[in-house]
Coordinates of C-alpha atoms and ligand atoms in Angstrom, one line a residue:
M1 CA 99.4 -29.0 82.5
T2 CA 96.2 -29.6 81.1
V3 CA 92.8 -28.5 82.4
S4 CA 91.0 -31.2 84.1
T5 CA 87.4 -31.5 83.0
S6 CA 86.7 -34.9 84.2
R7 CA 83.9 -33.5 86.2
P8 CA 81.3 -31.1 84.5
V9 CA 83.2 -27.7 84.8
R10 CA 81.7 -25.4 87.6
T11 CA 83.2 -22.1 88.3
R12 CA 82.2 -19.5 90.7
F13 CA 82.5 -15.7 91.4
A14 CA 82.5 -15.2 95.2
P15 CA 82.7 -11.5 96.1
S16 CA 82.4 -10.1 99.5
P17 CA 79.8 -7.1 99.2
T18 CA 81.7 -4.5 101.2
G19 CA 81.8 -1.8 98.6
Y20 CA 81.4 -1.6 94.8
L21 CA 82.4 -4.1 92.2
H22 CA 86.0 -3.0 91.7
L23 CA 88.0 -3.7 88.5
G24 CA 90.0 -6.4 90.2
G25 CA 86.9 -8.3 91.1
A26 CA 85.2 -7.7 87.6
R27 CA 88.1 -9.3 86.1
T28 CA 88.0 -12.4 88.2
A29 CA 84.4 -12.7 87.6
L30 CA 85.1 -12.3 83.9
F31 CA 87.8 -15.1 83.9
S32 CA 85.7 -17.3 86.0
W33 CA 82.8 -16.6 83.7
A34 CA 84.8 -17.2 80.4
F35 CA 86.2 -20.4 81.8
A36 CA 82.8 -21.9 82.5
R37 CA 81.5 -20.6 79.0
H38 CA 84.5 -22.0 77.1
Y39 CA 84.4 -25.5 78.6
G40 CA 80.5 -25.5 78.4
G41 CA 80.2 -25.4 82.1
T42 CA 78.2 -23.5 84.8
F43 CA 79.0 -20.2 86.2
V44 CA 77.8 -19.6 89.9
L45 CA 77.4 -16.3 91.8
R46 CA 78.0 -16.5 95.5
I47 CA 77.6 -13.5 97.7
E48 CA 80.0 -13.9 100.8
D49 CA 78.1 -11.6 103.0
T50 CA 79.2 -13.2 106.5
D51 CA 81.2 -10.1 107.5
L52 CA 78.2 -8.3 108.9
E53 CA 80.0 -5.1 109.9
R54 CA 81.2 -4.6 106.4
S55 CA 78.6 -6.0 104.1
T56 CA 75.8 -3.9 103.0
P57 CA 72.6 -4.5 100.7
E58 CA 74.0 -1.5 98.5
A59 CA 77.1 -3.5 97.9
V60 CA 75.2 -6.6 96.9
Q61 CA 73.3 -4.4 94.6
A62 CA 76.5 -2.7 93.2
I63 CA 77.9 -6.1 92.4
L64 CA 74.8 -7.2 90.6
D65 CA 74.7 -4.1 88.6
G66 CA 78.2 -4.4 87.6
M67 CA 78.0 -8.0 86.5
R68 CA 74.6 -7.1 84.5
W69 CA 76.4 -4.1 83.0
L70 CA 79.3 -6.5 81.7
D71 CA 76.9 -8.9 80.8
L72 CA 78.2 -11.7 82.9
Q73 CA 75.3 -13.7 83.6
A74 CA 75.4 -16.4 86.4
D75 CA 73.9 -19.8 85.4
E76 CA 73.2 -20.4 89.4
G77 CA 72.7 -18.0 92.3
P78 CA 73.2 -15.4 93.8
F79 CA 73.7 -17.7 96.7
Y80 CA 74.0 -15.8 100.0
Q81 CA 76.3 -17.2 102.7
M82 CA 74.2 -15.8 105.5
Q83 CA 71.4 -18.0 104.2
R84 CA 73.4 -20.9 104.5
M85 CA 74.4 -20.8 108.2
D86 CA 72.4 -24.0 109.1
R87 CA 74.3 -25.9 106.6
Y88 CA 77.8 -24.8 107.9
R89 CA 76.6 -25.6 111.6
E90 CA 75.7 -29.0 110.3
V91 CA 79.0 -29.7 108.7
I92 CA 80.8 -28.4 111.8
A93 CA 78.6 -30.8 113.8
D94 CA 79.6 -33.6 111.6
M95 CA 83.2 -32.7 111.8
L96 CA 83.2 -32.7 115.6
A97 CA 81.5 -36.2 115.6
Q98 CA 84.0 -37.4 113.3
G99 CA 87.0 -36.0 115.1
T100 CA 88.2 -33.9 112.3
A101 CA 87.4 -30.9 114.3
Y102 CA 87.6 -30.2 118.2
H103 CA 86.4 -27.9 120.8
C104 CA 89.2 -25.5 122.0
Y105 CA 88.8 -23.6 125.4
S106 CA 91.9 -21.8 125.2
T107 CA 91.2 -18.1 125.7
P108 CA 92.4 -15.4 123.2
A109 CA 94.9 -14.4 125.8
E110 CA 96.1 -17.7 126.2
V111 CA 96.3 -18.2 122.3
E112 CA 98.3 -15.1 122.2
A113 CA 100.7 -16.2 124.8
M114 CA 101.2 -19.4 122.9
R115 CA 102.3 -17.2 119.9
E116 CA 104.5 -15.1 121.7
K117 CA 106.3 -18.1 123.1
A118 CA 106.6 -19.5 119.7
R119 CA 107.9 -16.3 118.3
A120 CA 110.5 -15.9 121.2
L121 CA 111.7 -19.5 120.0
G122 CA 112.1 -18.1 116.5
A123 CA 109.2 -20.4 115.2
K124 CA 106.2 -19.3 113.4
P125 CA 103.5 -17.9 115.8
R126 CA 100.8 -20.6 116.3
Y127 CA 98.4 -22.5 118.6
D128 CA 100.2 -25.0 120.5
G129 CA 97.7 -27.7 120.1
T130 CA 96.6 -27.9 123.8
W131 CA 93.0 -28.9 123.1
R132 CA 93.8 -31.0 119.9
P133 CA 92.8 -34.7 120.8
E134 CA 95.5 -37.3 119.9
P135 CA 95.5 -41.1 120.4
G136 CA 96.6 -41.5 124.1
K137 CA 96.6 -37.9 125.1
T138 CA 94.6 -36.7 127.9
L139 CA 93.0 -33.4 127.4
P140 CA 92.8 -30.8 130.2
P141 CA 89.4 -30.7 132.1
V142 CA 86.9 -28.5 130.4
P143 CA 86.7 -25.1 132.1
T144 CA 83.3 -24.0 133.1
G145 CA 81.9 -20.6 131.8
I146 CA 84.2 -20.5 128.7
K147 CA 82.6 -21.0 125.3
P148 CA 85.0 -22.9 123.1
V149 CA 86.0 -22.2 119.5
V150 CA 86.0 -25.1 117.0
R151 CA 89.4 -25.9 115.3
F152 CA 90.0 -28.0 112.2
R153 CA 92.4 -30.7 113.1
S154 CA 94.8 -30.0 110.3
P155 CA 97.2 -32.6 109.2
Q156 CA 100.7 -32.0 110.9
D157 CA 103.1 -33.8 108.5
G158 CA 103.7 -33.6 104.8
V159 CA 102.9 -31.2 102.4
T160 CA 99.7 -29.8 100.9
A161 CA 100.4 -29.1 97.2
W162 CA 98.5 -28.1 94.0
D163 CA 99.3 -27.3 90.4
D164 CA 97.9 -23.7 90.2
L165 CA 96.2 -23.0 86.7
V166 CA 98.2 -19.6 86.9
K167 CA 101.3 -20.0 88.9
G168 CA 102.2 -23.7 88.5
P169 CA 103.1 -26.0 91.2
I170 CA 102.7 -24.5 94.8
S171 CA 103.2 -26.3 98.0
F172 CA 103.0 -25.7 101.7
D173 CA 104.5 -27.7 104.6
N174 CA 101.5 -28.7 106.8
G175 CA 103.7 -28.1 109.8
E176 CA 103.4 -24.4 108.9
L177 CA 99.6 -24.6 109.1
D178 CA 97.7 -23.9 112.4
D179 CA 94.7 -25.7 113.5
L180 CA 92.4 -23.1 111.9
V181 CA 89.3 -21.8 113.9
I182 CA 86.4 -22.8 111.9
A183 CA 83.7 -21.7 114.4
R184 CA 83.7 -18.8 116.7
P185 CA 82.5 -19.1 120.3
D186 CA 78.9 -18.0 119.4
G187 CA 79.0 -21.0 116.7
T188 CA 79.3 -18.8 113.7
P189 CA 81.5 -20.2 111.0
T190 CA 84.5 -18.4 109.9
Y191 CA 85.5 -17.2 106.4
N192 CA 87.8 -20.0 105.0
F193 CA 85.2 -22.8 106.3
C194 CA 82.2 -21.2 104.7
V195 CA 84.2 -20.9 101.3
V196 CA 85.1 -24.7 101.7
V197 CA 81.6 -25.9 102.4
D198 CA 80.2 -23.7 99.6
D199 CA 82.7 -25.0 97.0
W200 CA 82.0 -28.5 97.9
D201 CA 78.2 -28.2 98.0
M202 CA 78.1 -26.3 94.8
R203 CA 80.4 -28.9 93.3
I204 CA 83.0 -26.2 92.1
T205 CA 85.7 -27.6 89.8
H206 CA 87.7 -24.7 89.1
V207 CA 88.5 -21.7 91.4
I208 CA 90.0 -18.4 89.8
R209 CA 90.5 -16.0 92.2
G210 CA 92.9 -13.1 93.3
D211 CA 96.4 -14.3 94.6
D212 CA 95.8 -12.6 97.8
H213 CA 94.0 -16.0 98.6
V214 CA 97.0 -18.2 98.0
N215 CA 97.7 -18.6 101.7
N216 CA 94.0 -19.7 102.2
T217 CA 94.2 -22.4 99.6
P218 CA 96.2 -25.1 101.5
R219 CA 93.9 -24.7 104.5
Q220 CA 90.9 -25.1 102.1
I221 CA 92.3 -28.1 100.4
N222 CA 93.0 -29.6 103.8
I223 CA 89.5 -29.2 105.1
L224 CA 87.9 -30.5 101.9
R225 CA 90.2 -33.6 102.1
A226 CA 88.8 -33.9 105.7
L227 CA 85.2 -33.8 104.4
G228 CA 86.2 -36.5 101.8
A229 CA 85.6 -34.0 99.0
E230 CA 87.8 -33.6 96.0
P231 CA 89.4 -30.1 95.9
P232 CA 88.8 -28.0 93.1
C233 CA 91.6 -26.9 90.7
Y234 CA 92.8 -23.4 91.7
G235 CA 94.1 -20.6 89.7
H236 CA 95.5 -17.4 91.5
V237 CA 95.7 -14.3 89.2
P238 CA 98.0 -11.6 90.1
M239 CA 96.7 -8.2 91.1
I240 CA 96.2 -5.2 89.1
L241 CA 98.8 -2.4 89.4
G242 CA 98.4 1.3 88.6
P243 CA 100.3 2.9 85.9
D244 CA 103.0 3.9 88.6
G245 CA 103.4 0.2 89.6
E246 CA 101.6 0.5 92.8
K247 CA 98.5 -1.6 93.9
L248 CA 95.6 0.0 91.8
S249 CA 93.6 2.3 94.1
K250 CA 91.5 5.3 94.0
R251 CA 94.4 7.3 93.9
H252 CA 94.7 6.1 90.1
G253 CA 91.2 7.1 89.2
A254 CA 88.0 5.3 89.1
V255 CA 88.1 1.7 90.5
S256 CA 84.6 0.9 90.4
V257 CA 83.3 -0.9 87.3
M258 CA 80.0 1.3 87.3
E259 CA 82.2 4.4 87.4
Y260 CA 83.2 3.3 84.0
D261 CA 79.5 3.3 82.7
K262 CA 79.3 6.8 84.0
L263 CA 82.3 7.9 82.4
G264 CA 80.8 6.6 79.0
Y265 CA 82.9 3.3 78.4
L266 CA 81.0 0.5 76.7
P267 CA 80.6 -2.7 78.5
E268 CA 81.9 -4.5 75.4
A269 CA 85.2 -2.4 75.6
M270 CA 85.6 -3.1 79.5
V271 CA 85.3 -6.8 78.8
N272 CA 87.9 -6.7 75.9
Y273 CA 90.1 -4.5 78.1
L274 CA 89.7 -6.5 81.4
A275 CA 90.3 -9.7 79.4
R276 CA 93.6 -8.6 78.2
L277 CA 94.8 -7.4 81.8
G278 CA 96.5 -10.6 82.8
W279 CA 95.4 -12.9 79.8
S280 CA 96.7 -12.8 76.1
H281 CA 96.0 -14.5 73.0
G282 CA 99.0 -14.0 70.7
N283 CA 99.2 -10.3 69.7
D284 CA 95.5 -9.9 69.6
E285 CA 94.2 -6.7 71.5
L286 CA 90.9 -6.1 69.9
F287 CA 88.3 -9.0 70.1
S288 CA 84.7 -9.7 70.7
R289 CA 83.1 -11.4 73.7
E290 CA 82.5 -14.4 71.5
Q291 CA 86.1 -14.5 70.4
F292 CA 87.2 -14.1 74.0
V293 CA 85.1 -17.0 75.2
E294 CA 86.3 -19.1 72.2
W295 CA 90.1 -18.3 72.9
F296 CA 90.0 -18.3 76.6
D297 CA 92.2 -20.9 78.4
P298 CA 93.9 -20.4 81.7
H299 CA 97.3 -21.3 80.3
H300 CA 97.7 -17.8 79.1
L301 CA 96.9 -16.0 82.3
S302 CA 99.7 -14.2 83.3
R303 CA 102.1 -14.9 86.2
S304 CA 103.1 -11.3 86.6
A305 CA 101.0 -8.3 87.7
A306 CA 99.0 -6.5 85.0
Q307 CA 99.2 -2.7 84.7
W308 CA 96.2 -0.6 84.3
D309 CA 96.7 1.7 81.3
P310 CA 94.0 4.4 80.9
K311 CA 95.2 5.3 77.2
K312 CA 94.8 1.9 76.0
L313 CA 91.4 1.6 77.7
N314 CA 90.5 4.6 75.8
W315 CA 91.8 3.3 72.6
V316 CA 89.8 -0.1 73.0
N317 CA 86.9 2.0 73.9
A318 CA 87.0 4.2 70.8
H319 CA 87.4 1.0 68.7
A320 CA 84.2 -0.5 70.4
L321 CA 82.3 2.8 69.5
R322 CA 83.2 2.4 66.0
Q323 CA 81.8 -1.1 65.9
L324 CA 78.2 0.1 66.9
S325 CA 75.7 1.3 64.3
P326 CA 74.6 5.2 64.5
D327 CA 71.3 4.0 65.6
D328 CA 72.6 1.8 68.5
L329 CA 75.0 4.7 69.5
A330 CA 72.1 7.1 69.4
A331 CA 70.1 5.1 71.5
R332 CA 73.0 4.6 74.2
V333 CA 73.9 8.5 74.1
A334 CA 70.3 9.6 74.3
P335 CA 70.2 9.3 78.2
R336 CA 73.3 11.4 78.4
I337 CA 72.1 14.2 76.2
A338 CA 68.9 14.2 78.3
S339 CA 70.9 14.5 81.4
R340 CA 72.6 17.7 79.9
G341 CA 69.2 19.0 79.1
G342 CA 69.5 18.4 75.4
D343 CA 66.5 17.4 73.1
T344 CA 66.7 13.5 72.7
G345 CA 64.1 13.8 69.8
F346 CA 66.5 15.3 67.5
A347 CA 65.8 13.4 64.3
A348 CA 69.2 13.4 62.8
L349 CA 70.8 11.9 66.0
P350 CA 72.1 8.9 64.4
A351 CA 73.7 10.9 61.7
V352 CA 75.3 13.1 64.4
M353 CA 76.8 10.0 66.0
A354 CA 78.2 8.9 62.6
L355 CA 79.7 12.4 62.3
L356 CA 81.1 12.4 65.7
R357 CA 82.1 8.7 66.2
D358 CA 85.5 9.1 64.7
R359 CA 86.6 11.9 66.9
S360 CA 85.2 10.4 70.1
E361 CA 86.6 8.0 72.7
T362 CA 83.6 7.7 75.1
L363 CA 79.8 7.9 75.2
E364 CA 80.2 11.0 77.1
D365 CA 82.5 12.5 74.3
L366 CA 79.7 11.8 72.0
A367 CA 77.1 13.3 74.1
E368 CA 79.2 16.3 74.7
G369 CA 79.5 16.9 71.0
A370 CA 75.9 16.3 70.1
M371 CA 75.0 19.1 72.3
L372 CA 76.1 21.2 69.5
F373 CA 73.0 19.9 67.7
C374 CA 70.5 18.9 70.5
G375 CA 71.2 21.5 73.1
P376 CA 69.8 25.0 73.5
Y377 CA 71.2 27.4 70.9
V378 CA 73.2 30.0 72.8
P379 CA 74.1 32.7 70.5
A380 CA 77.7 34.0 70.4
D381 CA 78.5 36.5 73.2
A382 CA 79.6 40.1 72.4
A383 CA 83.3 39.2 72.7
L384 CA 83.0 36.5 70.2
R385 CA 80.9 38.3 67.8
A386 CA 83.3 41.3 68.0
E387 CA 86.2 38.9 67.3
V388 CA 84.6 37.0 64.4
L389 CA 81.7 38.8 63.0
D390 CA 83.4 42.0 61.5
E391 CA 81.9 43.6 58.6
P392 CA 83.6 41.4 55.7
A393 CA 82.4 38.4 57.6
L394 CA 78.9 39.6 57.9
G395 CA 79.0 40.4 54.1
L396 CA 80.0 36.7 53.4
L397 CA 77.1 35.4 55.6
R398 CA 74.8 37.7 53.9
A399 CA 75.8 36.0 50.6
F400 CA 75.7 32.7 52.0
L401 CA 72.2 33.2 53.3
D402 CA 70.9 34.4 50.0
G403 CA 72.4 31.4 48.2
A404 CA 71.3 28.9 50.8
Q405 CA 67.8 30.1 50.7
G406 CA 67.5 29.1 47.2
L407 CA 69.1 25.7 47.6
A408 CA 66.9 22.9 46.1
D409 CA 68.4 20.0 48.2
W410 CA 69.6 20.6 51.8
T411 CA 72.5 18.2 51.7
E412 CA 76.0 18.2 52.6
A413 CA 77.2 18.2 49.2
E414 CA 74.9 21.1 48.1
L415 CA 76.0 23.1 51.0
D416 CA 79.8 22.5 50.5
A417 CA 79.3 23.5 47.0
Q418 CA 77.5 26.7 48.0
I419 CA 80.3 27.5 50.4
K420 CA 82.8 27.1 47.7
S421 CA 81.1 29.0 45.2
I422 CA 81.1 32.0 47.7
L423 CA 84.7 31.5 48.5
K424 CA 85.5 31.8 44.8
E425 CA 83.3 34.7 44.3
H426 CA 84.8 36.8 47.0
N427 CA 88.3 35.1 46.5
V428 CA 88.7 34.3 50.4
K429 CA 89.9 31.2 52.0
M430 CA 87.7 28.6 53.8
P431 CA 88.2 30.0 57.3
K432 CA 87.1 33.4 56.2
L433 CA 83.6 31.9 55.7
A434 CA 83.6 28.7 57.8
I435 CA 84.3 30.4 61.1
P436 CA 81.7 33.2 61.0
L437 CA 79.2 30.5 59.9
R438 CA 79.9 28.4 62.8
V439 CA 79.7 31.2 65.2
A440 CA 76.6 32.5 63.7
V441 CA 74.9 29.1 63.5
T442 CA 76.2 27.5 66.6
G443 CA 77.7 30.1 68.8
H444 CA 81.0 28.1 68.8
K445 CA 84.2 28.8 66.7
H446 CA 85.1 25.2 66.7
T447 CA 82.7 22.3 65.3
P448 CA 83.0 19.4 62.9
A449 CA 83.2 20.1 59.1
I450 CA 80.8 23.0 58.5
G451 CA 78.9 21.6 55.5
A452 CA 78.1 18.4 57.7
V453 CA 77.0 20.6 60.7
L454 CA 74.7 22.8 58.5
N455 CA 73.2 19.8 56.9
L456 CA 72.4 18.2 60.1
L457 CA 71.2 21.2 61.9
G458 CA 68.6 21.4 58.9
R459 CA 67.5 24.3 56.5
E460 CA 65.2 26.1 59.0
T461 CA 67.5 26.1 62.0
V462 CA 70.4 27.3 60.0
L463 CA 68.5 30.0 58.1
T464 CA 66.6 31.2 61.2
R465 CA 69.9 31.7 63.2
L466 CA 71.7 33.1 60.2
A467 CA 69.1 35.7 59.9
S468 CA 68.8 36.6 63.4
T469 CA 72.7 36.9 63.7
L470 CA 72.8 39.2 60.7
A471 CA 69.7 41.1 62.3
G472 CA 71.3 41.4 65.7
Ligands
LIG501 N1 85.0 -13.4 99.0 C1 86.4 -13.4 98.7 C2 86.9 -11.9 98.2 O1 86.0 -11.1 97.7 C3 86.7 -14.2 97.5 C4 86.8 -15.7 98.0 C5 87.1 -16.7 97.0 O2 87.1 -16.3 95.7 O3 87.5 -17.8 97.3 O4 88.0 -11.5 98.1

């Protein structure tokens, strides 16, 4: 199957603002965006906010924030369905006038009874077509006091089929499809109908969405055809499963995209990781946003469900961290240092980033590690002092302090040389000096390489802390 691009490509992401932007939604957005970018098309953002009970302005904001964070910029929109009500009403009126839709006065209880009856006969529960106009058919008298719904006059014969961009050919017997309610008694349009009018008006050519919408597609195609519109191509992506094979949910950890921002993941890594969840380009695991757009095509979207793998995400993120310059990392980590009460003005912060980068998986790891340099100095407590700073250790520290005071250059190489010469002079191994030095200068037993730590802390800080430890 080839991707039909006879019309200018236009894709859309159409989230319902009922919570946060979850990982599945973000991935759908990413695929739709990449599709538009790859084919030089237009990416539209549409907010499906007609479910008034569940839609909130905070959820709209969460979607916009998530998309901004992932840098998935819409070329058009956001369009809000609640602002398009007049248009939906207008199309419904046209359909009523043309006979592709009709008023149905059956009450909910009556419709339920029809369904029951069908069930009893072993058939699919459905509306029985009482109010459906047919040539030569006399409709029942219109009852008073009942506000009708509007139903779509769905084709009853034949099949509705499409060549799904992901799943291949799919078809539904039209006999299986009910005459869908497209407007409620109060005139408000229903979900499937708004989607159809929007996809039509917004000239959407390719719809990529979750496969929970497969059952909606034949209904939407039939309504589009009744409107004389060319249906878009559809691609339904399978859902994301948790590591245990169950549908991904809060049980598996964070499912909101912005939660990953908080946890210190890079948007670049998130895009890379999400792209590979259900799409592949040979064996490539690590790629840039530009490569993704260049390589993206819907033929390599997987038909089977993808599994969330936190370890792999960490690996991708660790790789993405290494692609950033120390200055860039410092800028991204600074707010996280500030929120820990650290000093973001620490001059050697980029050098600290370079030191910590290879041992960190997230920006949070980097911030945590940077607190050794930017955080307040908390001298070792009595227990740690007693454990590490015994007389021989204090003797070595004194020797180090004497030597360090006279160092012409305060560099990692000079400091390493100084340490080595003391080890040699006193005939001891590295930990005998390195651990007391760490405890004295940072208050911690474990730090990155001691020469690097001393260098980055700077001469004044190191000498002051050493002197006060020796005095204390
Ligand atoms: N609003 C729907 C949802 O959030 C998506 C509709 C569509 O993509 O057609 O699941």
